[in-house]
PDB file of C-alpha atoms and ligand atoms in Angstrom:
ATOM      1  CA  UNK E  21       0.131  -0.468  -0.038  1.00 46.00           C
ATOM      2  CA  UNK E  22       2.988   2.263  -0.022  1.00 56.00           C
ATOM      3  CA  UNK E  23       3.050   5.851  -2.221  1.00 90.00           C
ATOM      4  CA  UNK E  24      -0.467   5.323  -2.447  1.00 96.00           C
ATOM      5  CA  UNK E  25      -2.170   8.738  -2.975  1.00 98.00           C
ATOM      6  CA  UNK E  26      -4.845   9.591  -1.282  1.00 98.00           C
ATOM      7  CA  UNK E  27      -6.475  12.739  -1.531  1.00 98.00           C
ATOM      8  CA  UNK E  28      -8.477  14.150   1.917  1.00 98.00           C
ATOM      9  CA  UNK E  29     -11.212  17.001   1.268  1.00 98.00           C
ATOM     10  CA  UNK E  30      -9.944  19.836   3.404  1.00 98.00           C
ATOM     11  CA  UNK E  31     -12.391  22.404   2.963  1.00 97.00           C
ATOM     12  CA  UNK E  32     -13.097  22.385   7.449  1.00 96.00           C
ATOM     13  CA  UNK E  33     -12.824  19.470   9.837  1.00 95.00           C
ATOM     14  CA  UNK E  34     -10.697  16.505  11.373  1.00 94.00           C
ATOM     15  CA  UNK E  35      -8.340  16.005   7.961  1.00 96.00           C
ATOM     16  CA  UNK E  36      -5.487  17.189   9.290  1.00 97.00           C
ATOM     17  CA  UNK E  37      -5.322  13.982  12.334  1.00 97.00           C
ATOM     18  CA  UNK E  38      -6.302  11.980   8.697  1.00 98.00           C
ATOM     19  CA  UNK E  39      -3.097  13.085   6.876  1.00 98.00           C
ATOM     20  CA  UNK E  40      -1.142  11.823   9.786  1.00 97.00           C
ATOM     21  CA  UNK E  41      -2.525   8.149  10.014  1.00 98.00           C
ATOM     22  CA  UNK E  42      -2.460   7.656   5.681  1.00 98.00           C
ATOM     23  CA  UNK E  43       1.314   8.862   6.428  1.00 97.00           C
ATOM     24  CA  UNK E  44       2.228   6.270   9.307  1.00 97.00           C
ATOM     25  CA  UNK E  45       0.454   3.913   7.314  1.00 97.00           C
ATOM     26  CA  UNK E  46       3.189   4.810   4.372  1.00 96.00           C
ATOM     27  CA  UNK E  47       0.630   5.991   1.867  1.00 97.00           C
ATOM     28  CA  UNK E  48       0.436   9.360   0.209  1.00 97.00           C
ATOM     29  CA  UNK E  49      -2.242  12.673   1.493  1.00 98.00           C
ATOM     30  CA  UNK E  50      -2.820  15.085  -0.587  1.00 98.00           C
ATOM     31  CA  UNK E  51      -5.476  17.611   1.070  1.00 98.00           C
ATOM     32  CA  UNK E  52      -8.186  18.495  -1.861  1.00 98.00           C
ATOM     33  CA  UNK E  53      -9.402  21.962  -2.149  1.00 97.00           C
ATOM     34  CA  UNK E  54      -9.984  21.790  -5.821  1.00 97.00           C
ATOM     35  CA  UNK E  55     -11.366  20.322  -8.628  1.00 97.00           C
ATOM     36  CA  UNK E  56      -8.429  19.812 -10.277  1.00 97.00           C
ATOM     37  CA  UNK E  57      -6.050  18.377  -7.217  1.00 97.00           C
ATOM     38  CA  UNK E  58      -9.604  15.688  -7.886  1.00 97.00           C
ATOM     39  CA  UNK E  59      -7.508  14.529 -10.487  1.00 96.00           C
ATOM     40  CA  UNK E  60      -4.538  13.549  -9.249  1.00 94.00           C
ATOM     41  CA  UNK E  61      -5.378  10.801  -6.302  1.00 98.00           C
ATOM     42  CA  UNK E  62      -6.060   6.942  -6.313  1.00 98.00           C
ATOM     43  CA  UNK E  63      -8.713   7.477  -2.918  1.00 98.00           C
ATOM     44  CA  UNK E  64     -11.203  10.649  -1.474  1.00 98.00           C
ATOM     45  CA  UNK E  65     -11.593  10.480   2.646  1.00 98.00           C
ATOM     46  CA  UNK E  66     -14.106  12.787   3.506  1.00 98.00           C
ATOM     47  CA  UNK E  67     -13.601  14.058   7.074  1.00 98.00           C
ATOM     48  CA  UNK E  68     -15.224  15.013  10.233  1.00 97.00           C
ATOM     49  CA  UNK E  69     -16.660  18.150  10.990  1.00 96.00           C
ATOM     50  CA  UNK E  70     -19.925  19.841  10.044  1.00 96.00           C
ATOM     51  CA  UNK E  71     -21.733  18.188   7.356  1.00 97.00           C
ATOM     52  CA  UNK E  72     -23.674  21.479   6.627  1.00 97.00           C
ATOM     53  CA  UNK E  73     -20.544  23.649   6.488  1.00 97.00           C
ATOM     54  CA  UNK E  74     -18.918  20.569   4.088  1.00 97.00           C
ATOM     55  CA  UNK E  75     -20.938  20.219   1.863  1.00 97.00           C
ATOM     56  CA  UNK E  76     -22.007  24.065   0.965  1.00 97.00           C
ATOM     57  CA  UNK E  77     -17.815  24.701   0.424  1.00 97.00           C
ATOM     58  CA  UNK E  78     -17.991  21.588  -1.672  1.00 97.00           C
ATOM     59  CA  UNK E  79     -20.687  22.655  -3.187  1.00 96.00           C
ATOM     60  CA  UNK E  80     -19.287  26.524  -3.964  1.00 96.00           C
ATOM     61  CA  UNK E  81     -15.714  25.242  -4.914  1.00 96.00           C
ATOM     62  CA  UNK E  82     -17.475  22.769  -7.572  1.00 96.00           C
ATOM     63  CA  UNK E  83     -16.111  19.654  -5.876  1.00 97.00           C
ATOM     64  CA  UNK E  84     -19.559  18.517  -5.344  1.00 96.00           C
ATOM     65  CA  UNK E  85     -20.089  16.406  -8.851  1.00 96.00           C
ATOM     66  CA  UNK E  86     -16.300  16.176  -9.536  1.00 98.00           C
ATOM     67  CA  UNK E  87     -16.532  14.224  -6.648  1.00 98.00           C
ATOM     68  CA  UNK E  88     -19.530  11.817  -7.880  1.00 98.00           C
ATOM     69  CA  UNK E  89     -17.389  11.573 -11.543  1.00 98.00           C
ATOM     70  CA  UNK E  90     -15.120  10.140  -9.594  1.00 98.00           C
ATOM     71  CA  UNK E  91     -17.235   7.516  -7.510  1.00 98.00           C
ATOM     72  CA  UNK E  92     -19.167   7.050 -11.226  1.00 98.00           C
ATOM     73  CA  UNK E  93     -15.283   5.707 -12.079  1.00 97.00           C
ATOM     74  CA  UNK E  94     -14.821   3.573  -9.289  1.00 98.00           C
ATOM     75  CA  UNK E  95     -12.898   5.715  -6.894  1.00 98.00           C
ATOM     76  CA  UNK E  96     -13.267   4.100  -3.116  1.00 98.00           C
ATOM     77  CA  UNK E  97     -14.274   7.018  -1.004  1.00 98.00           C
ATOM     78  CA  UNK E  98     -14.300   6.887   2.425  1.00 98.00           C
ATOM     79  CA  UNK E  99     -16.351   9.649   5.261  1.00 98.00           C
ATOM     80  CA  UNK E 100     -15.801  10.097   8.895  1.00 98.00           C
ATOM     81  CA  UNK E 101     -18.717  11.392  10.846  1.00 97.00           C
ATOM     82  CA  UNK E 102     -19.843  14.433   8.652  1.00 97.00           C
ATOM     83  CA  UNK E 103     -18.309  12.397   5.586  1.00 98.00           C
ATOM     84  CA  UNK E 104     -20.578   9.371   6.115  1.00 98.00           C
ATOM     85  CA  UNK E 105     -23.641  12.391   6.202  1.00 98.00           C
ATOM     86  CA  UNK E 106     -22.797  13.092   3.018  1.00 98.00           C
ATOM     87  CA  UNK E 107     -21.811  10.582   1.774  1.00 98.00           C
ATOM     88  CA  UNK E 108     -25.806   9.234   2.109  1.00 98.00           C
ATOM     89  CA  UNK E 109     -28.423   9.226   0.118  1.00 98.00           C
ATOM     90  CA  UNK E 110     -31.317  10.001   3.120  1.00 97.00           C
ATOM     91  CA  UNK E 111     -30.840  12.309   5.846  1.00 96.00           C
ATOM     92  CA  UNK E 112     -33.530  12.506   7.751  1.00 94.00           C
ATOM     93  CA  UNK E 113     -35.330  15.240   8.409  1.00 86.00           C
ATOM     94  CA  UNK E 114     -32.979  17.397   7.132  1.00 84.00           C
ATOM     95  CA  UNK E 115     -32.137  19.482   3.727  1.00 89.00           C
ATOM     96  CA  UNK E 116     -28.746  20.113   2.704  1.00 91.00           C
ATOM     97  CA  UNK E 117     -25.882  19.367   0.493  1.00 93.00           C
ATOM     98  CA  UNK E 118     -25.184  16.413   0.237  1.00 94.00           C
ATOM     99  CA  UNK E 119     -22.888  13.693  -2.876  1.00 97.00           C
ATOM    100  CA  UNK E 120     -26.498  11.553  -2.688  1.00 97.00           C
ATOM    101  CA  UNK E 121     -24.316   8.141  -3.113  1.00 98.00           C
ATOM    102  CA  UNK E 122     -24.925   5.265  -0.640  1.00 98.00           C
ATOM    103  CA  UNK E 123     -27.921   2.943  -0.006  1.00 98.00           C
ATOM    104  CA  UNK E 124     -27.623   4.396   3.772  1.00 98.00           C
ATOM    105  CA  UNK E 125     -30.409   6.706   5.301  1.00 98.00           C
ATOM    106  CA  UNK E 126     -28.444   8.399   8.018  1.00 98.00           C
ATOM    107  CA  UNK E 127     -29.645  10.732  11.486  1.00 96.00           C
ATOM    108  CA  UNK E 128     -27.547  13.345  12.665  1.00 95.00           C
ATOM    109  CA  UNK E 129     -26.169  14.247  15.956  1.00 91.00           C
ATOM    110  CA  UNK E 130     -28.149  11.308  16.561  1.00 90.00           C
ATOM    111  CA  UNK E 131     -26.952   9.856  20.010  1.00 87.00           C
ATOM    112  CA  UNK E 132     -28.228  13.454  22.157  1.00 78.00           C
ATOM    113  CA  UNK E 133     -27.409  15.882  23.826  1.00 70.00           C
ATOM    114  CA  UNK E 134     -26.512  13.628  27.636  1.00 61.00           C
ATOM    115  CA  UNK E 135     -23.845  11.874  24.969  1.00 69.00           C
ATOM    116  CA  UNK E 136     -22.724  13.715  22.354  1.00 80.00           C
ATOM    117  CA  UNK E 137     -19.733  12.217  22.888  1.00 91.00           C
ATOM    118  CA  UNK E 138     -17.861   9.669  24.341  1.00 93.00           C
ATOM    119  CA  UNK E 139     -15.231   6.469  22.953  1.00 94.00           C
ATOM    120  CA  UNK E 140     -15.989   2.799  22.598  1.00 96.00           C
ATOM    121  CA  UNK E 141     -14.840  -0.561  21.755  1.00 96.00           C
ATOM    122  CA  UNK E 142     -16.694  -1.299  18.438  1.00 97.00           C
ATOM    123  CA  UNK E 143     -15.870  -4.747  16.686  1.00 98.00           C
ATOM    124  CA  UNK E 144     -15.353  -4.180  13.222  1.00 98.00           C
ATOM    125  CA  UNK E 145     -16.777  -7.308  10.376  1.00 97.00           C
ATOM    126  CA  UNK E 146     -13.468  -8.392   8.997  1.00 95.00           C
ATOM    127  CA  UNK E 147     -11.085  -6.109  11.383  1.00 95.00           C
ATOM    128  CA  UNK E 148     -12.101  -6.948  14.649  1.00 96.00           C
ATOM    129  CA  UNK E 149     -11.291  -5.207  17.742  1.00 96.00           C
ATOM    130  CA  UNK E 150     -11.466  -0.781  17.140  1.00 94.00           C
ATOM    131  CA  UNK E 151     -11.904   2.351  18.820  1.00 94.00           C
ATOM    132  CA  UNK E 152     -14.912   4.041  18.669  1.00 95.00           C
ATOM    133  CA  UNK E 153     -14.847   7.812  19.077  1.00 96.00           C
ATOM    134  CA  UNK E 154     -18.063   9.505  18.363  1.00 96.00           C
ATOM    135  CA  UNK E 155     -17.903  13.112  17.994  1.00 95.00           C
ATOM    136  CA  UNK E 156     -22.041  14.370  18.553  1.00 93.00           C
ATOM    137  CA  UNK E 157     -21.767  11.905  15.827  1.00 95.00           C
ATOM    138  CA  UNK E 158     -24.811  10.072  13.499  1.00 96.00           C
ATOM    139  CA  UNK E 159     -26.052   6.390  13.229  1.00 96.00           C
ATOM    140  CA  UNK E 160     -27.429   4.752  10.424  1.00 98.00           C
ATOM    141  CA  UNK E 161     -31.172   3.528  10.910  1.00 95.00           C
ATOM    142  CA  UNK E 162     -31.795   2.763   7.132  1.00 96.00           C
ATOM    143  CA  UNK E 163     -29.559   0.401   4.664  1.00 98.00           C
ATOM    144  CA  UNK E 164     -30.949  -1.156   1.376  1.00 98.00           C
ATOM    145  CA  UNK E 165     -29.375  -1.901  -1.663  1.00 97.00           C
ATOM    146  CA  UNK E 166     -25.532  -3.253  -1.965  1.00 97.00           C
ATOM    147  CA  UNK E 167     -25.282  -1.575   1.433  1.00 98.00           C
ATOM    148  CA  UNK E 168     -23.136  -4.270   3.781  1.00 98.00           C
ATOM    149  CA  UNK E 169     -23.420  -3.273   7.954  1.00 98.00           C
ATOM    150  CA  UNK E 170     -19.367  -3.797   8.936  1.00 98.00           C
ATOM    151  CA  UNK E 171     -19.664  -1.699  13.084  1.00 98.00           C
ATOM    152  CA  UNK E 172     -22.838  -1.673  15.456  1.00 98.00           C
ATOM    153  CA  UNK E 173     -22.643   0.385  18.475  1.00 96.00           C
ATOM    154  CA  UNK E 174     -25.736  -1.160  20.788  1.00 93.00           C
ATOM    155  CA  UNK E 175     -28.101  -1.597  18.383  1.00 94.00           C
ATOM    156  CA  UNK E 176     -27.532   1.203  15.790  1.00 96.00           C
ATOM    157  CA  UNK E 177     -25.340   0.432  12.756  1.00 98.00           C
ATOM    158  CA  UNK E 178     -22.134   2.682  12.759  1.00 98.00           C
ATOM    159  CA  UNK E 179     -20.039   1.644   9.824  1.00 98.00           C
ATOM    160  CA  UNK E 180     -21.584   0.781   6.603  1.00 98.00           C
ATOM    161  CA  UNK E 181     -20.137  -0.764   2.674  1.00 98.00           C
ATOM    162  CA  UNK E 182     -20.905  -0.406  -0.163  1.00 98.00           C
ATOM    163  CA  UNK E 183     -18.417  -1.626  -2.869  1.00 98.00           C
ATOM    164  CA  UNK E 184     -15.459   1.199  -3.171  1.00 98.00           C
ATOM    165  CA  UNK E 185     -17.503   3.339  -0.645  1.00 98.00           C
ATOM    166  CA  UNK E 186     -17.346   2.896   3.189  1.00 98.00           C
ATOM    167  CA  UNK E 187     -18.532   5.356   6.315  1.00 98.00           C
ATOM    168  CA  UNK E 188     -17.866   5.455   9.292  1.00 98.00           C
ATOM    169  CA  UNK E 189     -20.332   7.593  12.319  1.00 98.00           C
ATOM    170  CA  UNK E 190     -17.450   7.332  14.222  1.00 97.00           C
ATOM    171  CA  UNK E 191     -13.509   8.642  13.739  1.00 97.00           C
ATOM    172  CA  UNK E 192     -10.590   6.452  13.830  1.00 97.00           C
ATOM    173  CA  UNK E 193      -8.445   9.245  12.799  1.00 97.00           C
ATOM    174  CA  UNK E 194      -8.336  10.648  16.359  1.00 96.00           C
ATOM    175  CA  UNK E 195      -6.837   7.097  18.078  1.00 95.00           C
ATOM    176  CA  UNK E 196      -3.632   5.218  17.618  1.00 93.00           C
ATOM    177  CA  UNK E 197      -5.810   2.245  15.603  1.00 94.00           C
ATOM    178  CA  UNK E 198      -4.840   2.637  11.994  1.00 96.00           C
ATOM    179  CA  UNK E 199      -6.726  -0.692  11.301  1.00 96.00           C
ATOM    180  CA  UNK E 200      -9.253   0.715   9.349  1.00 97.00           C
ATOM    181  CA  UNK E 201      -6.884   3.695   7.086  1.00 98.00           C
ATOM    182  CA  UNK E 202      -5.531   0.257   6.480  1.00 97.00           C
ATOM    183  CA  UNK E 203      -8.753  -1.231   5.456  1.00 97.00           C
ATOM    184  CA  UNK E 204      -9.626   1.391   3.152  1.00 98.00           C
ATOM    185  CA  UNK E 205      -5.663   0.771   1.476  1.00 98.00           C
ATOM    186  CA  UNK E 206      -6.390  -2.063   0.862  1.00 97.00           C
ATOM    187  CA  UNK E 207      -9.656  -1.008  -1.460  1.00 97.00           C
ATOM    188  CA  UNK E 208      -8.018   0.903  -3.063  1.00 95.00           C
TER     189      UNK E 208
HETATM  190  N1  LIG Y 326     -22.504  16.768  13.985  1.00 90.20           N
HETATM  191  C1  LIG Y 326     -21.954  16.946  13.192  1.00 90.20           C
HETATM  192  C2  LIG Y 326     -22.754  16.774  11.480  1.00 90.20           C
HETATM  193  O1  LIG Y 326     -23.899  16.984  11.677  1.00 90.20           O
HETATM  194  C3  LIG Y 326     -20.987  15.885  12.779  1.00 90.20           C
HETATM  195  C4  LIG Y 326     -19.570  15.887  13.743  1.00 90.20           C
HETATM  196  C5  LIG Y 326     -18.792  15.243  13.291  1.00 90.20           C
HETATM  197  O2  LIG Y 326     -18.014  14.963  11.853  1.00 90.20           O
HETATM  198  N2  LIG Y 326     -17.869  15.053  14.014  1.00 90.20           N
HETATM  199  O3  LIG Y 326     -22.745  16.968  10.859  1.00 90.20           O
END
């Protein structure tokens, strides 16, 4: 997996942390802010942050159509937290810019006020035990089509894969565990 050029959408949110993880995995991370930069990468991470803000900026910089075009060409894309919201086809009770790519319905800020942020152990299919850092996280309340659940927290779906699309409600980039980054790199 050495040297794979992975873009991280760097409009807002936790993109630096993903960059560090990718470097530790031996990949070659690139911050993405323009359509031109999208042509130089083999995979894309859409980080956590504020999905409404990232969506608006993505639209403003015309990255929305470019990301969809790259998806259609088969480029792997991984969304964490806000990134997962942006990948979803459905966002419960919300109207906002999103990519409309993945057969999942998500609910924003779904874990409620008291437990807006927490850390827990997860069992991830094909990966094993992983630490889940949840920060005002969404969960997936429905999957359909080819979307496959890879992890649950209690009864909630928190990780899904659909072909070359990966979505996590939690933040692996905020832990020392590189297993999910490695998994994504293997998808490329
Ligand atoms: N609550 C944010 C949203 O709805 C996501 C939080 C995150 O990415 N950590 O966009």
